[in-house]
Amino acid sequence: MKRAFVIVAAVLILAGCASEPEPESSRGPEPTVVEYATENQVASVIAEYEPKWREVIEESTECRFLWVLGGSTIAEEIHGDVCFMQEKTIGITAQLVLRDWEALNVPESLQSLVTDTSTVLREIGRGDLKTICGEASRPVETDECNSELAGRNMLYSQLESSLNKWSPYL
């Protein structure tokens, strides 16, 4: 009896190993799993640019004085040129952040913050300073350029507020 039991068990084990797998079509659809980006992944997109953006925000008023009044030293003249380059760059990097966030599935915990920050970044990236204010190292003296720069200055205060809200994640 014991021997028959061992033989039956061995046959069942071998039969189980030799059986063909069930075809995928008979298993039914795979459950959909939504994979969200982590909070760190979402924050890392903005973390790359945050220090430079804060520098632009902090120096924006001083830079405008340098453009209007001119610098009294070569260092101030160069600083004014660097300021304008940074003003042009912030528009480009704002667009890069928006692009990168669109590629992520932002978790619900950050959705509101990303939306609020994206609104400001979209406005900053909207105006092409190179086209509006010229390709030179200083902005041209036109109403359109002055208006764009003034609008940016107002947006920078909103951006600074948004960046402050990101501080727990950066």
Short mmCIF file of C-alpha atoms in Angstrom, two decimals:
data_model
loop_
_atom_site.label_atom_id
_atom_site.label_comp_id
_atom_site.label_asym_id
_atom_site.label_seq_id
_atom_site.Cartn_x
_atom_site.Cartn_y
_atom_site.Cartn_z
CA MET A 1 0.00 0.00 0.00
CA LYS A 2 2.76 2.34 0.88
CA ARG A 3 4.50 1.51 -2.40
CA ALA A 4 1.36 2.26 -4.40
CA PHE A 5 1.01 5.61 -2.70
CA VAL A 6 4.62 6.53 -3.56
CA ILE A 7 4.06 5.52 -7.21
CA VAL A 8 0.83 7.55 -7.47
CA ALA A 9 2.54 10.59 -5.90
CA ALA A 10 5.49 10.31 -8.29
CA VAL A 11 3.16 10.06 -11.31
CA LEU A 12 1.19 13.14 -10.18
CA ILE A 13 4.36 15.15 -9.64
CA LEU A 14 5.76 14.16 -13.03
CA ALA A 15 2.44 14.88 -14.73
CA GLY A 16 2.34 18.33 -13.15
CA CYS A 17 5.85 19.14 -14.35
CA ALA A 18 5.17 17.93 -17.86
CA SER A 19 1.86 19.71 -18.38
CA GLU A 20 1.71 22.64 -20.78
CA PRO A 21 1.21 26.11 -19.37
CA GLU A 22 -2.21 27.62 -19.66
CA PRO A 23 -2.47 29.88 -22.75
CA GLU A 24 -2.39 33.61 -21.97
CA SER A 25 -5.69 34.23 -23.74
CA SER A 26 -7.54 32.02 -21.26
CA ARG A 27 -6.08 33.82 -18.22
CA GLY A 28 -7.95 37.09 -18.83
CA PRO A 29 -6.57 40.59 -19.00
CA GLU A 30 -3.68 41.61 -16.78
CA PRO A 31 -4.72 44.09 -14.11
CA THR A 32 -3.71 47.66 -14.89
CA VAL A 33 -1.16 48.99 -12.45
CA VAL A 34 -0.68 52.74 -12.43
CA GLU A 35 2.89 53.58 -11.55
CA TYR A 36 3.33 57.03 -10.10
CA ALA A 37 6.60 58.86 -9.93
CA THR A 38 7.97 59.23 -6.43
CA GLU A 39 7.88 62.61 -4.73
CA ASN A 40 11.68 62.68 -5.00
CA GLN A 41 11.54 62.09 -8.76
CA VAL A 42 9.05 64.93 -9.24
CA ALA A 43 11.02 67.30 -7.00
CA SER A 44 14.31 66.45 -8.69
CA VAL A 45 13.02 67.99 -11.91
CA ILE A 46 12.79 71.42 -10.28
CA ALA A 47 15.74 70.94 -7.90
CA GLU A 48 18.18 71.15 -10.79
CA TYR A 49 17.17 74.73 -11.63
CA GLU A 50 15.98 76.08 -8.27
CA PRO A 51 19.30 77.63 -7.12
CA LYS A 52 19.83 79.54 -10.41
CA TRP A 53 16.19 80.67 -10.46
CA ARG A 54 16.54 82.08 -6.96
CA GLU A 55 19.67 83.94 -8.07
CA VAL A 56 17.80 85.47 -11.02
CA ILE A 57 14.88 86.44 -8.77
CA GLU A 58 17.18 87.99 -6.16
CA GLU A 59 19.19 90.01 -8.72
CA SER A 60 16.40 90.98 -11.11
CA THR A 61 15.82 94.49 -9.73
CA GLU A 62 19.53 95.28 -9.55
CA CYS A 63 19.95 94.02 -13.11
CA ARG A 64 17.22 96.31 -14.39
CA PHE A 65 18.98 99.30 -12.83
CA LEU A 66 22.22 98.25 -14.51
CA TRP A 67 20.49 98.03 -17.90
CA VAL A 68 18.82 101.41 -17.53
CA LEU A 69 21.57 103.39 -15.82
CA GLY A 70 24.59 101.43 -17.00
CA GLY A 71 27.35 100.21 -14.76
CA SER A 72 30.04 102.52 -13.46
CA THR A 73 32.68 99.76 -13.55
CA ILE A 74 33.55 97.01 -16.00
CA ALA A 75 32.48 94.47 -13.37
CA GLU A 76 29.02 96.05 -13.21
CA GLU A 77 28.79 96.10 -17.02
CA ILE A 78 29.70 92.40 -17.15
CA HIS A 79 27.23 91.66 -14.36
CA GLY A 80 24.49 93.36 -16.40
CA ASP A 81 25.35 91.19 -19.40
CA VAL A 82 25.28 88.02 -17.27
CA CYS A 83 21.92 89.07 -15.84
CA PHE A 84 20.37 89.31 -19.28
CA MET A 85 21.75 85.90 -20.26
CA GLN A 86 20.22 84.43 -17.09
CA GLU A 87 16.90 86.13 -17.88
CA LYS A 88 16.91 84.43 -21.29
CA THR A 89 17.90 81.10 -19.77
CA ILE A 90 15.17 81.01 -17.10
CA GLY A 91 12.54 81.01 -19.86
CA ILE A 92 14.17 77.98 -21.47
CA THR A 93 14.64 76.05 -18.23
CA ALA A 94 11.02 76.76 -17.25
CA GLN A 95 9.95 75.02 -20.46
CA LEU A 96 12.28 72.08 -19.73
CA VAL A 97 10.70 71.55 -16.29
CA LEU A 98 7.22 71.59 -17.82
CA ARG A 99 8.29 69.04 -20.43
CA ASP A 100 9.84 66.75 -17.84
CA TRP A 101 6.82 66.91 -15.52
CA GLU A 102 4.53 66.04 -18.41
CA ALA A 103 6.52 62.83 -18.88
CA LEU A 104 5.91 61.80 -15.26
CA ASN A 105 2.79 60.43 -13.67
CA VAL A 106 2.74 62.90 -10.77
CA PRO A 107 1.38 61.45 -7.52
CA GLU A 108 -1.76 62.98 -6.05
CA SER A 109 0.24 64.30 -3.09
CA LEU A 110 2.11 66.73 -5.38
CA GLN A 111 -0.51 67.35 -8.06
CA SER A 112 -1.64 70.72 -6.69
CA LEU A 113 1.90 72.00 -6.17
CA VAL A 114 2.98 70.91 -9.64
CA THR A 115 -0.09 72.55 -11.18
CA ASP A 116 0.49 75.85 -9.35
CA THR A 117 4.18 75.91 -10.19
CA SER A 118 3.51 74.92 -13.81
CA THR A 119 1.15 77.87 -14.22
CA VAL A 120 3.93 80.31 -13.27
CA LEU A 121 6.58 78.49 -15.30
CA ARG A 122 4.33 78.47 -18.37
CA GLU A 123 3.99 82.24 -18.14
CA ILE A 124 7.74 82.74 -17.67
CA GLY A 125 8.50 80.45 -20.61
CA ARG A 126 5.85 82.03 -22.81
CA GLY A 127 7.88 85.09 -23.82
CA ASP A 128 11.03 84.55 -25.86
CA LEU A 129 13.35 87.29 -24.60
CA LYS A 130 15.77 86.67 -27.45
CA THR A 131 13.04 87.62 -29.92
CA ILE A 132 11.38 90.35 -27.83
CA CYS A 133 14.46 92.02 -26.33
CA GLY A 134 17.16 91.19 -28.87
CA GLU A 135 20.16 88.94 -29.13
CA ALA A 136 22.66 91.46 -27.79
CA SER A 137 24.14 91.22 -24.31
CA ARG A 138 21.70 93.89 -23.09
CA PRO A 139 17.95 94.16 -23.68
CA VAL A 140 16.82 96.65 -26.30
CA GLU A 141 15.01 99.78 -25.12
CA THR A 142 11.53 99.12 -26.54
CA ASP A 143 8.11 99.23 -24.95
CA GLU A 144 7.57 95.56 -25.79
CA CYS A 145 10.84 94.51 -24.13
CA ASN A 146 10.29 96.71 -21.08
CA SER A 147 6.78 95.31 -20.70
CA GLU A 148 8.03 91.72 -20.96
CA LEU A 149 10.76 92.31 -18.37
CA ALA A 150 8.33 94.05 -16.01
CA GLY A 151 5.89 91.16 -16.37
CA ARG A 152 8.66 88.71 -15.63
CA ASN A 153 9.56 90.60 -12.47
CA MET A 154 6.00 90.15 -11.23
CA LEU A 155 6.09 86.46 -12.16
CA TYR A 156 9.35 86.04 -10.26
CA SER A 157 7.61 86.86 -6.98
CA GLN A 158 5.06 84.12 -7.75
CA LEU A 159 7.86 81.72 -8.69
CA GLU A 160 9.68 82.48 -5.45
CA SER A 161 6.51 81.64 -3.50
CA SER A 162 6.19 78.36 -5.42
CA LEU A 163 9.83 77.47 -4.82
CA ASN A 164 9.33 78.06 -1.11
CA LYS A 165 6.50 75.51 -1.14
CA TRP A 166 8.88 72.97 -2.70
CA SER A 167 11.38 73.31 0.18
CA PRO A 168 10.23 70.17 2.04
CA TYR A 169 11.01 68.13 -1.09
CA LEU A 170 14.29 69.75 -2.16
#
